[in-house]
Short mmCIF file of N, CA and C in Angstrom, two decimals:
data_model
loop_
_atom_site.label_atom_id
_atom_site.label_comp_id
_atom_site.label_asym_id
_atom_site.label_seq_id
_atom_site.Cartn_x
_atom_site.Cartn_y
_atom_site.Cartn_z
N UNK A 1 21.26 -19.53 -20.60
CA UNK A 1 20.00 -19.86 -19.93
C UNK A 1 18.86 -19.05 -20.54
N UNK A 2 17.74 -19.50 -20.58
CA UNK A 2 16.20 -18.81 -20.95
C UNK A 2 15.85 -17.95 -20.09
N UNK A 3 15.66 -17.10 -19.62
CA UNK A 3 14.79 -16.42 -18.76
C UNK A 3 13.51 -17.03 -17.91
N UNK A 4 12.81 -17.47 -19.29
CA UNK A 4 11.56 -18.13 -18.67
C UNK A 4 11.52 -20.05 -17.69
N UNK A 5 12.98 -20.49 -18.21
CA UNK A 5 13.11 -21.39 -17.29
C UNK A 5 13.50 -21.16 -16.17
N UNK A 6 14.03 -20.11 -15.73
CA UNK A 6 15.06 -19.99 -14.76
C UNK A 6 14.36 -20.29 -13.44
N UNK A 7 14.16 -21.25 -12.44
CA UNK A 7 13.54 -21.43 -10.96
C UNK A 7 12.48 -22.01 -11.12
N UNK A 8 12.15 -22.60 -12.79
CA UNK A 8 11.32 -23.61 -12.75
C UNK A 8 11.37 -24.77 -12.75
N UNK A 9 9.94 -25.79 -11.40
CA UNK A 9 10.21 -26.57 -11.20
C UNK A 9 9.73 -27.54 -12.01
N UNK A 10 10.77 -28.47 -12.53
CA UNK A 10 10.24 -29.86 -13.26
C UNK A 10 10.58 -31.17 -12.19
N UNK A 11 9.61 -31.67 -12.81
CA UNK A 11 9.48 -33.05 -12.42
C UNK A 11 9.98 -33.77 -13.45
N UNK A 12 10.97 -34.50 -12.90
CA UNK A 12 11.47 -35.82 -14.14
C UNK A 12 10.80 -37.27 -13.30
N UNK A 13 10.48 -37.64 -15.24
CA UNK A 13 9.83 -38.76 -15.14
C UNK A 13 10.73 -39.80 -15.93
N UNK A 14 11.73 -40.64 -15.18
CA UNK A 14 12.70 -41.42 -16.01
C UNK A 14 13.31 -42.49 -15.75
N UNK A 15 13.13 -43.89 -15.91
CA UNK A 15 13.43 -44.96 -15.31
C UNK A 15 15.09 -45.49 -15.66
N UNK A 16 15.10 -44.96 -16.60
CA UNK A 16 16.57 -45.19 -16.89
C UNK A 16 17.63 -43.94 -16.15
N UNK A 17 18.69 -44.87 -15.42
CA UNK A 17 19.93 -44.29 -14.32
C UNK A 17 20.31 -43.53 -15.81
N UNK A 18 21.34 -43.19 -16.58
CA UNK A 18 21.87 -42.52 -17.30
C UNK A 18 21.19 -41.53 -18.03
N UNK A 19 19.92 -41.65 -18.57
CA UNK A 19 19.32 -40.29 -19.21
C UNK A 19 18.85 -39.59 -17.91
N UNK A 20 18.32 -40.25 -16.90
CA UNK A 20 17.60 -39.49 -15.83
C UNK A 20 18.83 -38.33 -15.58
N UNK A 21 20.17 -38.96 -15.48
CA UNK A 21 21.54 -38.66 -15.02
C UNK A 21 21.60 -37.00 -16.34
N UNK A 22 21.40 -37.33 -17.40
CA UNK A 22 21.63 -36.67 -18.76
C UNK A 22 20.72 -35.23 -18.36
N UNK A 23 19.62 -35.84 -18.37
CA UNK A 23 18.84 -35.34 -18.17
C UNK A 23 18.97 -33.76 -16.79
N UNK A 24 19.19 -34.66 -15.75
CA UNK A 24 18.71 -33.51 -14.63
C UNK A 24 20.23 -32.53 -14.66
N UNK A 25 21.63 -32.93 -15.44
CA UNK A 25 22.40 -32.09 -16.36
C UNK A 25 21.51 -30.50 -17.06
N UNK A 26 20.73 -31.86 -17.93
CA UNK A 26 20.49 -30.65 -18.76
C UNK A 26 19.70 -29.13 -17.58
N UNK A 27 18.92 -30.11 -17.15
CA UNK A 27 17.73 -29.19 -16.25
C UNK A 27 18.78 -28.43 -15.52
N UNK A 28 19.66 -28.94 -15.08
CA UNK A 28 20.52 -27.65 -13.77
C UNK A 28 21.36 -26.78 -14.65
N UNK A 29 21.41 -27.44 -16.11
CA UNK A 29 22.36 -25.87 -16.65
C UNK A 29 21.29 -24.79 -17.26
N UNK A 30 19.89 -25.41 -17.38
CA UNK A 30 18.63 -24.31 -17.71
C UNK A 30 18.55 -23.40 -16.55
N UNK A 31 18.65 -23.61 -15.20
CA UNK A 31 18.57 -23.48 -14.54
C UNK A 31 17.50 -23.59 -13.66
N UNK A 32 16.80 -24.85 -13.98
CA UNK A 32 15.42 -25.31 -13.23
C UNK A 32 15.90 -26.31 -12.29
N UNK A 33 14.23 -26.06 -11.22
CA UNK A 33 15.02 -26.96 -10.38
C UNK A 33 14.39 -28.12 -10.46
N UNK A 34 14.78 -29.11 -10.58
CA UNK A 34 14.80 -30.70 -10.30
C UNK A 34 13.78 -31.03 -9.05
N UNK A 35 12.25 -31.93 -9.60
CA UNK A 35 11.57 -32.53 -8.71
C UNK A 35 11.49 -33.75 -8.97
N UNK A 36 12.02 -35.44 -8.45
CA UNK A 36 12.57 -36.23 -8.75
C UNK A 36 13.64 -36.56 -8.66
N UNK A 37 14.11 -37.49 -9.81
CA UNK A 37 13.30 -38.17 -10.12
C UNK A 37 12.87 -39.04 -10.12
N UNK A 38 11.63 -39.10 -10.75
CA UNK A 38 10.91 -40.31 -10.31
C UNK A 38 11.33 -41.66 -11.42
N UNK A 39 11.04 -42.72 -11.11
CA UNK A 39 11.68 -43.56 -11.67
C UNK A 39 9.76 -45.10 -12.12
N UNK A 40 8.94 -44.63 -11.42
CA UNK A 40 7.75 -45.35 -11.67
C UNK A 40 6.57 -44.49 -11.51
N UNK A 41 5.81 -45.00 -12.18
CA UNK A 41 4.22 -44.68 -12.24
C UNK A 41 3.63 -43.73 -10.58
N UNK A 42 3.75 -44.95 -9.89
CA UNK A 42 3.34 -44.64 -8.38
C UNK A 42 3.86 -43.74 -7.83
N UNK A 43 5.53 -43.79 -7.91
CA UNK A 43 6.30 -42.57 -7.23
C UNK A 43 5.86 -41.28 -8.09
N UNK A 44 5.91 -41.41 -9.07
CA UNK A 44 5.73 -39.96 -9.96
C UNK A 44 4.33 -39.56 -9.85
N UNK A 45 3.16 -40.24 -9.91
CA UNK A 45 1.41 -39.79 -9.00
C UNK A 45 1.87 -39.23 -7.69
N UNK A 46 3.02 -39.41 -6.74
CA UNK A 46 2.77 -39.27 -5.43
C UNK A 46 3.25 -37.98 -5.78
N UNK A 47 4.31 -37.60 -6.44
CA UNK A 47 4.91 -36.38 -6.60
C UNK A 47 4.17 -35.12 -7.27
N UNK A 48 3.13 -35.84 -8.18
CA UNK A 48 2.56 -34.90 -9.01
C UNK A 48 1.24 -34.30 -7.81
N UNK A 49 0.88 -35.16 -6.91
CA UNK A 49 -0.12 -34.84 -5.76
C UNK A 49 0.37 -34.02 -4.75
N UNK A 50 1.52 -34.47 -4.32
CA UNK A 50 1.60 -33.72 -3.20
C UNK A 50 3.38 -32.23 -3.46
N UNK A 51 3.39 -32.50 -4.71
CA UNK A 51 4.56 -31.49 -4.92
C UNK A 51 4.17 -30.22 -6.09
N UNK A 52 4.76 -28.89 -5.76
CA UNK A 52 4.26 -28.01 -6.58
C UNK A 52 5.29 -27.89 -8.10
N UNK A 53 4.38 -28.12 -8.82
CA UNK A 53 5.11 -28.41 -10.55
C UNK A 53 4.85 -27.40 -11.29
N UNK A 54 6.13 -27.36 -12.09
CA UNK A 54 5.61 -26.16 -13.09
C UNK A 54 5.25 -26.96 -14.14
N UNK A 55 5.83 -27.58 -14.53
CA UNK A 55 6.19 -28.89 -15.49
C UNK A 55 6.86 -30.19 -15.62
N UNK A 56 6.62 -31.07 -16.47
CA UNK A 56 6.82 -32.53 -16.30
C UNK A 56 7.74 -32.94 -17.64
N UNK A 57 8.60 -33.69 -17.34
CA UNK A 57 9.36 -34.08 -18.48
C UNK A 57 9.10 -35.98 -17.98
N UNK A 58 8.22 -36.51 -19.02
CA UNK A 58 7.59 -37.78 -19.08
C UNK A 58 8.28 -38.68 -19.91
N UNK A 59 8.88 -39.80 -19.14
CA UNK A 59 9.16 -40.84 -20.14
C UNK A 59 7.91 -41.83 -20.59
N UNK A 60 7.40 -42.08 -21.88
CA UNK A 60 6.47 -43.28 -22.15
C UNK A 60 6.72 -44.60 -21.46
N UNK A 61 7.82 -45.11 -21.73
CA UNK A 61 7.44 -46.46 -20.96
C UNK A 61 8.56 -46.66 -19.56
N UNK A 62 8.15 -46.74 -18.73
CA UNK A 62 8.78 -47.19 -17.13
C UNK A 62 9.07 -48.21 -16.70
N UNK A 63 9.29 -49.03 -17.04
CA UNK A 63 9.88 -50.48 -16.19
C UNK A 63 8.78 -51.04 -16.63
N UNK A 64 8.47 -51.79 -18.08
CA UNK A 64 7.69 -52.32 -18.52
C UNK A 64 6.10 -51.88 -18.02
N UNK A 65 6.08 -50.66 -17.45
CA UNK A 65 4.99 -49.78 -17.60
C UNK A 65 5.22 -48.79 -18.17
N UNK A 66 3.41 -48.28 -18.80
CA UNK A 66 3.19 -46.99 -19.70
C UNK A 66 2.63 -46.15 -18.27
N UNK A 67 3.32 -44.98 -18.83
CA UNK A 67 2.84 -43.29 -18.30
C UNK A 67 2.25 -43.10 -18.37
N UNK A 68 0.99 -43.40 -18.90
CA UNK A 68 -0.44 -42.58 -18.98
C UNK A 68 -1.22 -42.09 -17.98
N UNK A 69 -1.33 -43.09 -16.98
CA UNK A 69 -1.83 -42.64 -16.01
C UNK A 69 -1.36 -41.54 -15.23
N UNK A 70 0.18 -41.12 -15.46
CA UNK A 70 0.63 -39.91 -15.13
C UNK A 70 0.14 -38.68 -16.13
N UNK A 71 0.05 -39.02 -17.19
CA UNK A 71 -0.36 -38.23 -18.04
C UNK A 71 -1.35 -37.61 -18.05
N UNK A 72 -2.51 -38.94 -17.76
CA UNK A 72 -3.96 -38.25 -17.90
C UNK A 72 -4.06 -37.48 -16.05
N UNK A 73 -3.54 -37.57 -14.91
CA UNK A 73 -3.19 -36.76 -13.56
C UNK A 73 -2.84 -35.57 -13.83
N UNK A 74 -1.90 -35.16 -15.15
CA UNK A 74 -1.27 -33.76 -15.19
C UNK A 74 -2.67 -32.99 -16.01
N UNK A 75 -2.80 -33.75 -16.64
CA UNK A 75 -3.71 -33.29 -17.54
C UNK A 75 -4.94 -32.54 -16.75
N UNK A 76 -5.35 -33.27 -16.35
CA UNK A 76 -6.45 -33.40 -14.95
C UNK A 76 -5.74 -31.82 -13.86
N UNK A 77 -4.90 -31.63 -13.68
CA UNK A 77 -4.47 -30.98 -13.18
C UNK A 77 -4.16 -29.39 -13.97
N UNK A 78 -3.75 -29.73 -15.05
CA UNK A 78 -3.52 -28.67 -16.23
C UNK A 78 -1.87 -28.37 -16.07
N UNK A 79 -1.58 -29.43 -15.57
CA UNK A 79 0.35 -29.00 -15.54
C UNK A 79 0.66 -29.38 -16.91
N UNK A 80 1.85 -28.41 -17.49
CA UNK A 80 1.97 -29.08 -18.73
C UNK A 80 3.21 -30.06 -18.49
N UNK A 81 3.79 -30.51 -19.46
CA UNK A 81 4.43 -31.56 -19.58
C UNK A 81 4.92 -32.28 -21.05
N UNK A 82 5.95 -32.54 -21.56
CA UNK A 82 6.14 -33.07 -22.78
C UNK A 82 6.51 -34.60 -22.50
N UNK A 83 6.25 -35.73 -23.61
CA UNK A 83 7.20 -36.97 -23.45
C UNK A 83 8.17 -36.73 -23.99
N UNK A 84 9.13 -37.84 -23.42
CA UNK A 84 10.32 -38.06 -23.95
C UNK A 84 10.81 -39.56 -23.83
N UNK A 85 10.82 -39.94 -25.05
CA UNK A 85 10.67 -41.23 -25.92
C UNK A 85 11.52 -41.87 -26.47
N UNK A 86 11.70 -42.90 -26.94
CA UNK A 86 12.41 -43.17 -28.26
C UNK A 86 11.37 -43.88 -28.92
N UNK A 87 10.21 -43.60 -29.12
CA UNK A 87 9.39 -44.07 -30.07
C UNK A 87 8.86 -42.79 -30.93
N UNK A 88 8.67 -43.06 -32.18
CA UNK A 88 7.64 -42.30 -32.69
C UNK A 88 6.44 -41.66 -32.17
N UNK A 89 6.09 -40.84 -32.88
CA UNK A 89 5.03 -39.85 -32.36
C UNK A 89 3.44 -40.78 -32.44
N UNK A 90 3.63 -41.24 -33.57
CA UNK A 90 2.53 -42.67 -34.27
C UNK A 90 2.52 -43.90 -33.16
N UNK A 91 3.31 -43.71 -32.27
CA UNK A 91 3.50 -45.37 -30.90
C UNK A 91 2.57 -44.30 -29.69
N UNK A 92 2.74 -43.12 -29.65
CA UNK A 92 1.33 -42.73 -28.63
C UNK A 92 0.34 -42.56 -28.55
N UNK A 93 -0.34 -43.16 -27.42
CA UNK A 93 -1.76 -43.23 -27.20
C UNK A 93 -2.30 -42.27 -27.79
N UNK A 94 -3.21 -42.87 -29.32
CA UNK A 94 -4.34 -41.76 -29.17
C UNK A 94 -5.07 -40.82 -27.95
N UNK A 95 -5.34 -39.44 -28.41
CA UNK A 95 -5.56 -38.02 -27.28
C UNK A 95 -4.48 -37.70 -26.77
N UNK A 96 -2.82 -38.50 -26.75
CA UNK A 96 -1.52 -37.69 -26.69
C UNK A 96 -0.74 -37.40 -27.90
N UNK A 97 -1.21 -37.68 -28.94
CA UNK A 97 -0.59 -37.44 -29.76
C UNK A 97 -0.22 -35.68 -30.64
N UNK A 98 -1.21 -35.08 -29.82
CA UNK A 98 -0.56 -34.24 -30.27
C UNK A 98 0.10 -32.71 -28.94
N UNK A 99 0.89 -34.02 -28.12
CA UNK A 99 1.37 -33.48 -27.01
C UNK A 99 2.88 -32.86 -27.61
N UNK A 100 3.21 -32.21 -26.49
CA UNK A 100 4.84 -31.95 -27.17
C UNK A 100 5.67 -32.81 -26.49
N UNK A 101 6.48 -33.37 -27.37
CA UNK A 101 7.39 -34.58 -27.54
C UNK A 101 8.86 -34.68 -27.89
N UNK A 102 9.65 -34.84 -27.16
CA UNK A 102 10.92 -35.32 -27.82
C UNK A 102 11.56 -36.29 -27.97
N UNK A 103 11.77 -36.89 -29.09
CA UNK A 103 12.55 -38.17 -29.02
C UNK A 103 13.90 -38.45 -29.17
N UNK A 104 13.97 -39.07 -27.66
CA UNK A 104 15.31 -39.46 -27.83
C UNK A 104 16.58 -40.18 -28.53
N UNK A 105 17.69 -40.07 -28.69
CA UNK A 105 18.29 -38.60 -28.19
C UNK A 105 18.04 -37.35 -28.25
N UNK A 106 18.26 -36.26 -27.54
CA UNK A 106 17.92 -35.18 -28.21
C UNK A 106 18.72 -33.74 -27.18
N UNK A 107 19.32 -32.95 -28.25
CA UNK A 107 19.96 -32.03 -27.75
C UNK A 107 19.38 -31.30 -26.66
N UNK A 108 20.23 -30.30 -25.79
CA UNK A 108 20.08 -29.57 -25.02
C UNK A 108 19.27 -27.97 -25.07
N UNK A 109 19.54 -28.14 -26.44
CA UNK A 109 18.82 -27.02 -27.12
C UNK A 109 17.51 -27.08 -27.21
N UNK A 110 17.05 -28.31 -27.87
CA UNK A 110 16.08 -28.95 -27.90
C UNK A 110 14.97 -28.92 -26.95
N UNK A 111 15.48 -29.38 -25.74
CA UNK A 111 14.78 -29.10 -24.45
C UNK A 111 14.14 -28.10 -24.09
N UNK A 112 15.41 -27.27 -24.01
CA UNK A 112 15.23 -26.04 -23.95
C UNK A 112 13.62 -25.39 -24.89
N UNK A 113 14.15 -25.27 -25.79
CA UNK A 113 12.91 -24.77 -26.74
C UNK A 113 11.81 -25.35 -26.12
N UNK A 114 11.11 -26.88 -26.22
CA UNK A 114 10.18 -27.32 -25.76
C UNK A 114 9.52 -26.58 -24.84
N UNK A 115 10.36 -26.54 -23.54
CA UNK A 115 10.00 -26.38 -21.88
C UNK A 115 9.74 -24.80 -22.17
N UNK A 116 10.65 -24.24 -22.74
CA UNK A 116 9.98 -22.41 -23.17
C UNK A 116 8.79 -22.42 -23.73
N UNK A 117 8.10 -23.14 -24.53
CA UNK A 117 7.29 -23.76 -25.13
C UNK A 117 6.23 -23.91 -24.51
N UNK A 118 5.96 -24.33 -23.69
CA UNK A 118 5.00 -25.43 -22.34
C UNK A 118 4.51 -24.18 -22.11
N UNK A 119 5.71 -22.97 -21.59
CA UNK A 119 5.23 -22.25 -20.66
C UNK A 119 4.64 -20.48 -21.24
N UNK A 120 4.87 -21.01 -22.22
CA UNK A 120 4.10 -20.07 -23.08
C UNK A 120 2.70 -20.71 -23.57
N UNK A 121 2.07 -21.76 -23.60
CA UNK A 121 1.03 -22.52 -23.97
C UNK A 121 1.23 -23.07 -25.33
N UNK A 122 1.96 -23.45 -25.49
CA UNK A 122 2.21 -24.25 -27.11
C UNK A 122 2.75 -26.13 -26.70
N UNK A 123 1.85 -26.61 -26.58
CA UNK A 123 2.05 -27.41 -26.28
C UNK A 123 2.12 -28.63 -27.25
N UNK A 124 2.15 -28.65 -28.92
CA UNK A 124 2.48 -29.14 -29.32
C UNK A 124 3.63 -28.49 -30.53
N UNK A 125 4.79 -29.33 -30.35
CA UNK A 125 6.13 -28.99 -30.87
C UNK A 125 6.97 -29.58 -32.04
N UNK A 126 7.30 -29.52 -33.02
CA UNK A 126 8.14 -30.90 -33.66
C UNK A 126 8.65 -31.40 -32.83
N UNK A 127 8.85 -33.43 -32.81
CA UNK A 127 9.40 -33.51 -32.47
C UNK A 127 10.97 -33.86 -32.97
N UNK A 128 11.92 -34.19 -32.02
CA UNK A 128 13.32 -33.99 -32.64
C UNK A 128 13.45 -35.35 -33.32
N UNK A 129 14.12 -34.84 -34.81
CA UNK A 129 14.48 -36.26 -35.86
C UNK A 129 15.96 -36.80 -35.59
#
């Protein structure tokens, strides 16, 4: 475990049952705690309003919706947050592009680094090839 993750809260942003599944894995062996997850646009605004975040782990597209509007809320807020994709870095909205990003698949390690990352203020990262 990181030190600096340890009792921090993320918000997962993930419409798909099996990575969300992969996913909140990874988060409970960092040892953060799980807010979510959310699985749409609307549910994940309600969470980012009325729940206290350290950080956001964002999928780009949701059930034939884009994240942005969650995006530009955190932003607005100053929570950090990385996507997590299977598109290229070149498929996001210009003014996110140089967010920190991972594309999926992507190790546990991986994560890790990122979210240590966030919370140190480095918010843009390679993302994973």
């Amino acid at each position: 475990m990181i030190p600096e993750l340890i009792g921090r809260r993320i918000l997962l942003v993930e419409d798909e049952l099996l990575i969300s599944c992969l996913l909140e894995d990874m988060l409970e062996d960092l040892g953060c705690m799980l807010i979510g997850p959310a699985s749409g646009v609307d549910q994940a605004l309600r969470l980012v309003a009325g729940e206290a975040i350290d950080a956001v782990i964002l999928d780009v597209s949701l059930d034939q919706q884009l994240s942005y509007p969650v995006a530009d809320a955190l932003v607005a807020r100053g929570i950090p947050f990385l996507f997590s994709t299977g598109y290229d870095r070149d498929r996001l909205r210009d003014g996110y592009r140089s967010f920190a990003m991972l594309q999926k698949p992507f190790h546990p390690s991986e994560l890790a680094k990122v979210l240590a990352g966030l919370f140190a203020g480095t918010r843009l990262l390679p993302s994973a090839a």
